[in-house]
Amino acid sequence: MSAGTVRDPGFPTERENYLTNSKGILSWMFTLDHKRIGVMYLIGVSISFALGGLLALAIRLHLMDPDGWMFRGADANNIYNQVFTLHGAIMVFLFIIPSIPGALGNFLVPVMLGAKDVAFPRLNLSSFYLWVFGAVFFVMALLSSGLDTGWTFYTPYSTTTDTSVIMATMGAFILGFSSIFTGLNFIVTINTMRPPGMTWFRMPLFLWATYATSIIQVLATPVLGITLLLLIAERTMQIGIFNPEFNGDPVTYQHFFWFYSHPAVYIMILPAFGIISEIISVHSHKHIFGYRFIAYSSIAIALLGFLVWGHHMFTAGMSSLTTIVFSALTFTVSIPSAIKVFNWLATMYKGSISLTSPMCYGISFIFLFTIGGLTGLHLGTLATDQHLHDTYFVVAHFHYVMVGGTLVAFLGGVFHWWPKLFGKMFNETGGRISAVLVFLGFNLTFLPQFVLGSRGMPRRYATYDPEFAFLHQMSTYGALLLGFGILVAFITLMHSLFRGKRAPANPWGGATLEWNCTSPPPFYNFERAPVVGDPYDFHDIEWQESDERYVTVQPERKLAPEADPSKSPAHASHKH
Amino acid sequence: MAMLPAAFSLLSDYTEDYAWFPDSASTFAADSDWLYYAITAVCIFFFIPISICLFYFAAKYRKAKGEKAESQVSHNTPIELLWSIGPSIFMVGMFVMGARAYLDMRTIPEGANEIGVQSSKWSWSMDYGRGTYHPELHLLVNEPVKLTMQSSDVIHSLYIPAFRAKKDVVPGRYNYMWFHPTKVTEKVSDEELANATKITEESATAWDYDKWQFTPDGYRFYDLYCAEYCGQDHSQMQTVVVVHETREDLDAWIKKYSSRGSDTLEAYGEKLYARRGCIGCHTTNGTSGTGPTYKDAFGTTRQLANGEKVTMDENYVRESILVPKAKVVAGFQPVMPSYKGQLSDDDLDSLVAYIKSLSANAETTSEADAEATPEENAE
């Protein structure tokens, strides 16, 4: 152990801990503390995820048999259509988009920045309640007459079906405001509340990713809001924007919708990139490789993501020129994503890797996201997309990005920051087993779907030709395994809350600011203003065997020599 | 894992459980598959080193807690530029190849045979000209064909996996696609066809394409799917593509369906019922589908959605086929597409005669009053 002063905040007391400093349900409901709001988001998105996940299992079970296994009777197809619509809508609007910014972002952005709270705490609370309100609309749509349009609400189907389209679009509209408020809050927080020393290039990459995400949230979401309002107007007043019966154009809706929803894909995946950058670096105990390239690539993805929406309509009948331009732009967005993968690998190279649960999820992410990204090339290439468009190949591709990417990163992030959130260590074996099960189950679910799609199996089919049965069955078994893996993760985390060891301030040996405060953090995050340095400099962090924790060791500072002209360096003296 | 070799075989047959691609039956297939394999090769070229590094690093650089990393190198600009620019070159290649092949798919050759396509929830109707409509798509080998497609309700998408061709059918505009079939679909033996026809007739069900894997005329086929989600029976919106070897064969097939011929009105009506998609929504056994059943319907009094009542007579049937949204029976959605312009008077008469033949009430049509059968009121 090197000589020096050990800096470690130790363990929090009852009073200085954000979870216990005030009590009662109202102290949570009206809290302005970003950490409590983050925890409430975490609970909310987890419930949504469980609901969406059960619907996914229902879909997969139905597809066990070519004629449909789960839902029977004359209404089987209708039920199936409602189930896949709700699965998509819940997962996208209630889980993937708000999960990382809402839960982890809210908790971590001010802490990692070294601030006491976000810029607008009340706006933050209201964004959570808007989320709840939007979710209520979704549940009401589910309980009234269902929704069967698919989560994209394509016209003219959505303007003619008799299910609760208005209720659901209102829900999405409200959720949009929640998303905008969160994004706005982060942008202002990061721009104005950085403490002394926290320059842009000393910000952890999670903050860069969150910042880039917030830009998309603020710029793109209003377009969705307007589109959904137009859709409602179209449905109720038949004003003829999208409906060809009144001289509207249904493809216009697709342009509007994807102008938001393609950037929204990056709302889902960019924060995941941020989490992985943290996990890989901390658990490799090595400086992140190519910090600036990763930071810039987040911004590049956010900006380029606005230019590629047309690739959702390669078969819709746009002009050839438009189609080709969109194809070219689509390829540009893959470069910054590739850069990140290479940088993470280079970070692991010659590191000191601990295969903790978060690291297992991190490795799993790189593997799965790489497959997701690479199969995007088949879809971005115009000629092959003609065959693969709207088949299971697309389903597999975006699940590799959204589930293999975002969900796995989210789980990794939850494991990574769980000790900080709740001050408890989880059982490492349970966490690692869950990571392996999720990895295997996920691949068994979605690898066969690439083959299904290549063979021409269209998506959103309630029944299918018998020659696809075997691959569908494999996929269903995979989904069950995946579900079991997530259950193991859930049990592991819940178990830790009751039986887990107390977490030290810095259980993994991270150098970002959140590891400088106690676990869980005090109400105002830091006891004293944190010292800001390079967030990936691991030189001063040492493992203390005796206490089983990482501490920051600062070398004993030698006092500067007394100001004695004769002893000052030559270059300083000749001034006089 | 015995199925793996078959799954990865390029030559596997479409009907095999583990084939990677469907048959290659159009000129687009070669381009599309070649590109697919080329892109996949590039993907593997990047993916294998990435995953080897990933797992190898994780194993090799695994250290005990507290051991310092061997290196803290934080960047290396030449390497970073190399791996930013390197992959871009592959991307440009993919884009250019993809765009060129795509332009071929978009450039419809002069003199292609033209077929009209009408799509509606949830059936296809191919227009062969001179009043011949049929849900099956019949083509001639080695001749380009152009489809002029329109939709009467929502967006559908015509997709033939064996041709690697897909195009959305958008209401309110014509969309076009073309392809050049290269492989004939064979004809099954007469015994096989006779056997299947007999079994189908005995069981009094519709022709089961999945079971027989050939059409009622004895042709093997390629699948044609709707690829854009269009509501309740999206997954049943399928039909088949038959590629004929000679023009005579194709013309004979078209002629067979061009008119009633020697059939009685009822018999031809029954064929039209199956052929023109009525069968998708209207049953003949008394159970309600998307639309009301035909069994014992003719001659009854129908309760309409707007509260009025109407007698189901010849005029009502005719109006309902041509202007389906005018008088919708209570309890059903106004989702039926119009068949205006697609059915001749003889066709309409045949359908009326067929529907009439299914009803025990048909003879008492004239002034049927409110005392209709209870189940009709229940609708």
Short mmCIF file of N, CA, C and O in Angstrom, two decimals, chain A residues 313-414:
data_model
loop_
_atom_site.label_atom_id
_atom_site.label_comp_id
_atom_site.label_asym_id
_atom_site.label_seq_id
_atom_site.Cartn_x
_atom_site.Cartn_y
_atom_site.Cartn_z
N MET A 313 -39.17 3.35 -44.79
CA MET A 313 -40.15 3.37 -45.89
C MET A 313 -39.53 3.00 -47.24
O MET A 313 -40.00 3.46 -48.27
N PHE A 314 -38.52 2.15 -47.19
CA PHE A 314 -37.87 1.77 -48.46
C PHE A 314 -38.82 1.05 -49.42
O PHE A 314 -38.56 0.99 -50.61
N THR A 315 -39.89 0.48 -48.91
CA THR A 315 -40.80 -0.21 -49.83
C THR A 315 -42.12 0.53 -49.99
O THR A 315 -43.06 0.01 -50.57
N ALA A 316 -42.21 1.76 -49.45
CA ALA A 316 -43.50 2.44 -49.46
C ALA A 316 -43.81 3.12 -50.78
O ALA A 316 -44.93 3.55 -51.02
N GLY A 317 -42.81 3.25 -51.64
CA GLY A 317 -43.06 3.89 -52.92
C GLY A 317 -42.59 5.33 -52.97
O GLY A 317 -43.15 6.14 -53.70
N MET A 318 -41.54 5.66 -52.18
CA MET A 318 -40.92 6.98 -52.33
C MET A 318 -40.17 6.97 -53.66
O MET A 318 -39.90 5.92 -54.22
N SER A 319 -39.75 8.17 -54.13
CA SER A 319 -39.00 8.21 -55.38
C SER A 319 -37.66 7.51 -55.19
O SER A 319 -37.14 7.42 -54.07
N SER A 320 -37.11 7.01 -56.28
CA SER A 320 -35.84 6.28 -56.19
C SER A 320 -34.75 7.16 -55.60
O SER A 320 -33.95 6.69 -54.79
N LEU A 321 -34.72 8.43 -55.98
CA LEU A 321 -33.67 9.32 -55.50
C LEU A 321 -33.76 9.46 -53.97
O LEU A 321 -32.77 9.30 -53.27
N THR A 322 -34.96 9.73 -53.49
CA THR A 322 -35.14 9.87 -52.04
C THR A 322 -34.66 8.62 -51.32
O THR A 322 -33.95 8.68 -50.31
N THR A 323 -35.08 7.48 -51.86
CA THR A 323 -34.73 6.22 -51.23
C THR A 323 -33.22 6.06 -51.15
O THR A 323 -32.67 5.66 -50.13
N ILE A 324 -32.54 6.39 -52.26
CA ILE A 324 -31.09 6.20 -52.30
C ILE A 324 -30.40 7.16 -51.34
O ILE A 324 -29.45 6.79 -50.64
N VAL A 325 -30.89 8.39 -51.25
CA VAL A 325 -30.29 9.35 -50.32
C VAL A 325 -30.43 8.84 -48.88
O VAL A 325 -29.48 8.87 -48.10
N PHE A 326 -31.61 8.35 -48.56
CA PHE A 326 -31.82 7.84 -47.20
C PHE A 326 -30.93 6.63 -46.91
O PHE A 326 -30.45 6.47 -45.80
N SER A 327 -30.73 5.81 -47.91
CA SER A 327 -29.86 4.65 -47.71
C SER A 327 -28.44 5.11 -47.39
O SER A 327 -27.81 4.63 -46.45
N ALA A 328 -27.96 6.09 -48.16
CA ALA A 328 -26.60 6.58 -47.94
C ALA A 328 -26.46 7.17 -46.55
O ALA A 328 -25.49 6.88 -45.82
N LEU A 329 -27.44 7.97 -46.14
CA LEU A 329 -27.37 8.59 -44.82
C LEU A 329 -27.41 7.53 -43.72
O LEU A 329 -26.76 7.65 -42.68
N THR A 330 -28.19 6.48 -43.98
CA THR A 330 -28.30 5.43 -42.98
C THR A 330 -26.95 4.81 -42.67
O THR A 330 -26.63 4.53 -41.51
N PHE A 331 -26.14 4.61 -43.72
CA PHE A 331 -24.83 4.02 -43.48
C PHE A 331 -23.94 4.92 -42.63
O PHE A 331 -23.13 4.42 -41.85
N THR A 332 -24.10 6.24 -42.78
CA THR A 332 -23.20 7.13 -42.03
C THR A 332 -23.38 6.95 -40.53
O THR A 332 -22.45 7.13 -39.76
N VAL A 333 -24.59 6.59 -40.10
CA VAL A 333 -24.84 6.54 -38.68
C VAL A 333 -24.22 5.30 -38.05
O VAL A 333 -24.03 5.22 -36.84
N SER A 334 -23.85 4.33 -38.89
CA SER A 334 -23.27 3.12 -38.31
C SER A 334 -21.82 3.31 -37.92
O SER A 334 -21.29 2.58 -37.08
N ILE A 335 -21.15 4.31 -38.52
CA ILE A 335 -19.73 4.49 -38.22
C ILE A 335 -19.50 4.88 -36.76
O ILE A 335 -18.70 4.22 -36.05
N PRO A 336 -20.19 5.91 -36.25
CA PRO A 336 -19.95 6.25 -34.84
C PRO A 336 -20.28 5.10 -33.90
O PRO A 336 -19.62 4.95 -32.85
N SER A 337 -21.25 4.27 -34.25
CA SER A 337 -21.57 3.12 -33.39
C SER A 337 -20.42 2.12 -33.40
O SER A 337 -20.05 1.57 -32.36
N ALA A 338 -19.85 1.90 -34.59
CA ALA A 338 -18.73 0.96 -34.69
C ALA A 338 -17.54 1.47 -33.87
O ALA A 338 -16.87 0.70 -33.17
N ILE A 339 -17.31 2.80 -33.93
CA ILE A 339 -16.19 3.38 -33.18
C ILE A 339 -16.30 3.03 -31.71
O ILE A 339 -15.31 2.68 -31.05
N LYS A 340 -17.52 3.11 -31.19
CA LYS A 340 -17.69 2.84 -29.77
C LYS A 340 -17.31 1.40 -29.43
O LYS A 340 -16.65 1.14 -28.43
N VAL A 341 -17.75 0.46 -30.27
CA VAL A 341 -17.44 -0.94 -29.99
C VAL A 341 -15.92 -1.14 -29.94
O VAL A 341 -15.38 -1.76 -29.02
N PHE A 342 -15.21 -0.58 -30.94
CA PHE A 342 -13.76 -0.73 -30.96
C PHE A 342 -13.13 -0.12 -29.71
O PHE A 342 -12.18 -0.66 -29.13
N ASN A 343 -13.66 1.03 -29.30
CA ASN A 343 -13.09 1.70 -28.12
C ASN A 343 -13.28 0.88 -26.85
O ASN A 343 -12.40 0.84 -26.01
N TRP A 344 -14.44 0.24 -26.74
CA TRP A 344 -14.66 -0.57 -25.54
C TRP A 344 -13.70 -1.75 -25.49
O TRP A 344 -13.16 -2.08 -24.43
N LEU A 345 -13.50 -2.36 -26.67
CA LEU A 345 -12.55 -3.48 -26.70
C LEU A 345 -11.16 -3.01 -26.32
O LEU A 345 -10.45 -3.65 -25.54
N ALA A 346 -10.77 -1.86 -26.89
CA ALA A 346 -9.43 -1.34 -26.59
C ALA A 346 -9.31 -1.00 -25.11
O ALA A 346 -8.22 -1.08 -24.54
N THR A 347 -10.42 -0.61 -24.49
CA THR A 347 -10.37 -0.32 -23.06
C THR A 347 -10.08 -1.59 -22.27
O THR A 347 -9.35 -1.57 -21.28
N MET A 348 -10.66 -2.71 -22.70
CA MET A 348 -10.43 -3.96 -21.98
C MET A 348 -9.00 -4.45 -22.15
O MET A 348 -8.45 -5.12 -21.27
N TYR A 349 -8.39 -4.11 -23.30
CA TYR A 349 -7.05 -4.59 -23.61
C TYR A 349 -6.05 -4.14 -22.55
O TYR A 349 -5.93 -2.95 -22.25
N LYS A 350 -5.36 -5.10 -21.97
CA LYS A 350 -4.37 -4.84 -20.92
C LYS A 350 -4.96 -4.14 -19.70
O LYS A 350 -4.29 -3.37 -19.02
N GLY A 351 -6.21 -4.41 -19.45
CA GLY A 351 -6.83 -3.86 -18.25
C GLY A 351 -6.67 -4.82 -17.08
O GLY A 351 -5.89 -5.78 -17.14
N SER A 352 -7.38 -4.53 -16.01
CA SER A 352 -7.41 -5.44 -14.87
C SER A 352 -8.88 -5.77 -14.65
O SER A 352 -9.60 -5.08 -13.94
N ILE A 353 -9.32 -6.83 -15.33
CA ILE A 353 -10.76 -7.05 -15.48
C ILE A 353 -11.32 -7.86 -14.31
O ILE A 353 -10.78 -8.91 -13.96
N SER A 354 -12.39 -7.36 -13.70
CA SER A 354 -13.13 -8.14 -12.72
C SER A 354 -14.42 -8.60 -13.38
O SER A 354 -15.18 -7.77 -13.88
N LEU A 355 -14.67 -9.90 -13.38
CA LEU A 355 -15.90 -10.38 -14.02
C LEU A 355 -17.07 -10.32 -13.03
O LEU A 355 -17.65 -11.32 -12.66
N THR A 356 -17.41 -9.10 -12.66
CA THR A 356 -18.56 -8.89 -11.78
C THR A 356 -19.85 -8.99 -12.61
O THR A 356 -19.80 -9.05 -13.84
N SER A 357 -20.98 -8.98 -11.93
CA SER A 357 -22.25 -9.05 -12.67
C SER A 357 -22.39 -7.92 -13.68
O SER A 357 -22.74 -8.17 -14.84
N PRO A 358 -22.13 -6.65 -13.29
CA PRO A 358 -22.26 -5.60 -14.30
C PRO A 358 -21.33 -5.83 -15.48
O PRO A 358 -21.72 -5.60 -16.63
N MET A 359 -20.12 -6.33 -15.22
CA MET A 359 -19.18 -6.56 -16.32
C MET A 359 -19.70 -7.68 -17.23
O MET A 359 -19.56 -7.59 -18.45
N CYS A 360 -20.31 -8.71 -16.64
CA CYS A 360 -20.90 -9.79 -17.46
C CYS A 360 -21.97 -9.21 -18.38
O CYS A 360 -22.03 -9.54 -19.56
N TYR A 361 -22.80 -8.33 -17.82
CA TYR A 361 -23.81 -7.69 -18.68
C TYR A 361 -23.14 -6.80 -19.73
O TYR A 361 -23.59 -6.72 -20.87
N GLY A 362 -22.07 -6.13 -19.35
CA GLY A 362 -21.37 -5.26 -20.29
C GLY A 362 -20.81 -6.04 -21.46
O GLY A 362 -20.94 -5.63 -22.62
N ILE A 363 -20.16 -7.18 -21.17
CA ILE A 363 -19.61 -8.01 -22.24
C ILE A 363 -20.73 -8.54 -23.11
O ILE A 363 -20.65 -8.54 -24.34
N SER A 364 -21.80 -8.98 -22.45
CA SER A 364 -22.97 -9.46 -23.18
C SER A 364 -23.49 -8.37 -24.12
O SER A 364 -23.82 -8.63 -25.28
N PHE A 365 -23.54 -7.14 -23.62
CA PHE A 365 -24.01 -6.02 -24.44
C PHE A 365 -23.17 -5.88 -25.70
O PHE A 365 -23.69 -5.75 -26.80
N ILE A 366 -21.84 -5.88 -25.54
CA ILE A 366 -20.99 -5.65 -26.72
C ILE A 366 -21.25 -6.71 -27.78
O ILE A 366 -21.40 -6.43 -28.96
N PHE A 367 -21.36 -7.96 -27.32
CA PHE A 367 -21.61 -9.06 -28.25
C PHE A 367 -22.96 -8.87 -28.96
O PHE A 367 -23.03 -8.91 -30.19
N LEU A 368 -24.01 -8.64 -28.19
CA LEU A 368 -25.36 -8.57 -28.76
C LEU A 368 -25.53 -7.32 -29.61
O LEU A 368 -26.10 -7.36 -30.70
N PHE A 369 -25.03 -6.20 -29.11
CA PHE A 369 -25.20 -4.96 -29.86
C PHE A 369 -24.44 -5.03 -31.19
O PHE A 369 -24.89 -4.49 -32.20
N THR A 370 -23.29 -5.70 -31.18
CA THR A 370 -22.54 -5.84 -32.43
C THR A 370 -23.37 -6.60 -33.46
O THR A 370 -23.44 -6.21 -34.63
N ILE A 371 -24.02 -7.67 -33.02
CA ILE A 371 -24.89 -8.40 -33.96
C ILE A 371 -26.03 -7.48 -34.43
O ILE A 371 -26.34 -7.41 -35.62
N GLY A 372 -26.62 -6.77 -33.48
CA GLY A 372 -27.72 -5.87 -33.84
C GLY A 372 -27.26 -4.82 -34.84
O GLY A 372 -27.95 -4.53 -35.82
N GLY A 373 -26.10 -4.26 -34.61
CA GLY A 373 -25.60 -3.22 -35.50
C GLY A 373 -25.26 -3.77 -36.87
O GLY A 373 -25.62 -3.20 -37.90
N LEU A 374 -24.56 -4.91 -36.89
CA LEU A 374 -24.12 -5.45 -38.18
C LEU A 374 -25.31 -5.89 -39.04
O LEU A 374 -25.29 -5.70 -40.25
N THR A 375 -26.35 -6.45 -38.42
CA THR A 375 -27.48 -6.87 -39.23
C THR A 375 -28.26 -5.67 -39.75
O THR A 375 -29.05 -5.81 -40.68
N GLY A 376 -28.02 -4.50 -39.17
CA GLY A 376 -28.60 -3.29 -39.73
C GLY A 376 -28.08 -3.02 -41.13
O GLY A 376 -28.76 -2.37 -41.93
N LEU A 377 -26.89 -3.52 -41.43
CA LEU A 377 -26.32 -3.29 -42.77
C LEU A 377 -27.17 -3.97 -43.85
O LEU A 377 -27.35 -3.43 -44.93
N HIS A 378 -27.68 -5.17 -43.54
CA HIS A 378 -28.53 -5.86 -44.51
C HIS A 378 -29.78 -5.03 -44.80
O HIS A 378 -30.33 -5.08 -45.90
N LEU A 379 -30.24 -4.31 -43.78
CA LEU A 379 -31.48 -3.56 -43.94
C LEU A 379 -31.23 -2.19 -44.54
O LEU A 379 -32.10 -1.63 -45.21
N GLY A 380 -30.05 -1.63 -44.30
CA GLY A 380 -29.73 -0.33 -44.89
C GLY A 380 -29.43 -0.45 -46.38
O GLY A 380 -29.58 0.50 -47.14
N THR A 381 -28.96 -1.63 -46.80
CA THR A 381 -28.67 -1.86 -48.22
C THR A 381 -29.99 -2.03 -48.96
O THR A 381 -30.80 -2.88 -48.61
N LEU A 382 -30.18 -1.22 -49.99
CA LEU A 382 -31.52 -1.15 -50.60
C LEU A 382 -32.01 -2.47 -51.17
O LEU A 382 -33.13 -2.88 -50.93
N ALA A 383 -31.14 -3.15 -51.92
CA ALA A 383 -31.63 -4.33 -52.63
C ALA A 383 -32.04 -5.43 -51.65
O ALA A 383 -33.07 -6.08 -51.82
N THR A 384 -31.24 -5.65 -50.60
CA THR A 384 -31.59 -6.72 -49.67
C THR A 384 -32.78 -6.30 -48.79
O THR A 384 -33.55 -7.15 -48.37
N ASP A 385 -32.90 -5.01 -48.55
CA ASP A 385 -34.04 -4.58 -47.73
C ASP A 385 -35.37 -4.90 -48.40
O ASP A 385 -36.36 -5.16 -47.73
N GLN A 386 -35.38 -4.87 -49.74
CA GLN A 386 -36.65 -5.17 -50.43
C GLN A 386 -37.17 -6.54 -50.01
O GLN A 386 -38.36 -6.75 -49.89
N HIS A 387 -36.26 -7.47 -49.81
CA HIS A 387 -36.66 -8.81 -49.39
C HIS A 387 -36.94 -8.86 -47.88
O HIS A 387 -37.89 -9.49 -47.44
N LEU A 388 -36.10 -8.19 -47.09
CA LEU A 388 -36.15 -8.38 -45.65
C LEU A 388 -37.12 -7.45 -44.93
O LEU A 388 -37.49 -7.70 -43.79
N HIS A 389 -37.53 -6.37 -45.60
CA HIS A 389 -38.40 -5.39 -44.98
C HIS A 389 -39.67 -6.04 -44.43
O HIS A 389 -40.28 -6.87 -45.08
N ASP A 390 -40.05 -5.63 -43.21
CA ASP A 390 -41.28 -6.14 -42.59
C ASP A 390 -41.31 -7.66 -42.42
O ASP A 390 -42.37 -8.27 -42.40
N THR A 391 -40.13 -8.28 -42.34
CA THR A 391 -40.09 -9.70 -42.01
C THR A 391 -39.50 -9.85 -40.61
O THR A 391 -39.13 -8.87 -39.96
N TYR A 392 -39.38 -11.10 -40.18
CA TYR A 392 -38.79 -11.35 -38.87
C TYR A 392 -37.33 -10.95 -38.79
O TYR A 392 -36.79 -10.81 -37.70
N PHE A 393 -36.67 -10.76 -39.94
CA PHE A 393 -35.30 -10.27 -39.89
C PHE A 393 -35.26 -8.91 -39.20
O PHE A 393 -34.38 -8.63 -38.39
N VAL A 394 -36.23 -8.08 -39.53
CA VAL A 394 -36.32 -6.76 -38.90
C VAL A 394 -36.62 -6.91 -37.41
O VAL A 394 -36.02 -6.23 -36.56
N VAL A 395 -37.54 -7.82 -37.10
CA VAL A 395 -37.89 -8.06 -35.69
C VAL A 395 -36.63 -8.46 -34.91
O VAL A 395 -36.35 -7.91 -33.84
N ALA A 396 -35.89 -9.39 -35.47
CA ALA A 396 -34.67 -9.85 -34.80
C ALA A 396 -33.68 -8.70 -34.67
O ALA A 396 -33.11 -8.47 -33.59
N HIS A 397 -33.47 -7.94 -35.76
CA HIS A 397 -32.51 -6.84 -35.75
C HIS A 397 -32.82 -5.84 -34.65
O HIS A 397 -31.96 -5.49 -33.84
N PHE A 398 -34.08 -5.36 -34.59
CA PHE A 398 -34.31 -4.29 -33.61
C PHE A 398 -34.40 -4.83 -32.19
O PHE A 398 -34.15 -4.10 -31.24
N HIS A 399 -34.72 -6.12 -32.05
CA HIS A 399 -34.65 -6.66 -30.69
C HIS A 399 -33.20 -6.82 -30.24
O HIS A 399 -32.89 -6.65 -29.06
N TYR A 400 -32.30 -7.15 -31.17
CA TYR A 400 -30.88 -7.20 -30.79
C TYR A 400 -30.41 -5.82 -30.33
O TYR A 400 -29.56 -5.71 -29.45
N VAL A 401 -30.92 -4.77 -30.97
CA VAL A 401 -30.50 -3.43 -30.56
C VAL A 401 -31.21 -3.01 -29.27
O VAL A 401 -30.59 -2.53 -28.32
N MET A 402 -32.52 -3.23 -29.21
CA MET A 402 -33.28 -2.68 -28.09
C MET A 402 -33.24 -3.58 -26.86
O MET A 402 -33.15 -3.09 -25.74
N VAL A 403 -33.35 -4.87 -27.05
CA VAL A 403 -33.31 -5.77 -25.90
C VAL A 403 -31.87 -6.16 -25.61
O VAL A 403 -31.37 -5.98 -24.50
N GLY A 404 -31.20 -6.70 -26.64
CA GLY A 404 -29.80 -7.07 -26.46
C GLY A 404 -28.96 -5.86 -26.13
O GLY A 404 -27.96 -5.95 -25.41
N GLY A 405 -29.35 -4.70 -26.63
CA GLY A 405 -28.62 -3.48 -26.34
C GLY A 405 -29.16 -2.80 -25.10
O GLY A 405 -28.62 -2.92 -24.01
N THR A 406 -30.27 -2.08 -25.27
CA THR A 406 -30.74 -1.24 -24.18
C THR A 406 -31.09 -2.00 -22.92
O THR A 406 -30.67 -1.63 -21.83
N LEU A 407 -31.85 -3.08 -23.05
CA LEU A 407 -32.27 -3.79 -21.83
C LEU A 407 -31.06 -4.36 -21.09
O LEU A 407 -30.96 -4.24 -19.87
N VAL A 408 -30.16 -4.98 -21.84
CA VAL A 408 -28.98 -5.58 -21.19
C VAL A 408 -28.14 -4.48 -20.54
O VAL A 408 -27.65 -4.64 -19.41
N ALA A 409 -28.00 -3.35 -21.22
CA ALA A 409 -27.25 -2.24 -20.62
C ALA A 409 -27.97 -1.72 -19.39
O ALA A 409 -27.34 -1.39 -18.37
N PHE A 410 -29.29 -1.65 -19.47
CA PHE A 410 -30.07 -1.18 -18.33
C PHE A 410 -29.86 -2.11 -17.14
O PHE A 410 -29.58 -1.66 -16.02
N LEU A 411 -29.95 -3.41 -17.38
CA LEU A 411 -29.73 -4.37 -16.29
C LEU A 411 -28.31 -4.23 -15.76
O LEU A 411 -28.08 -4.22 -14.54
N GLY A 412 -27.34 -4.13 -16.68
CA GLY A 412 -25.95 -3.94 -16.26
C GLY A 412 -25.82 -2.69 -15.41
O GLY A 412 -25.16 -2.69 -14.36
N GLY A 413 -26.47 -1.61 -15.86
CA GLY A 413 -26.40 -0.35 -15.12
C GLY A 413 -27.04 -0.47 -13.75
O GLY A 413 -26.53 0.06 -12.76
N VAL A 414 -28.18 -1.16 -13.71
CA VAL A 414 -28.85 -1.34 -12.42
C VAL A 414 -27.94 -2.12 -11.48
O VAL A 414 -27.77 -1.74 -10.32
#
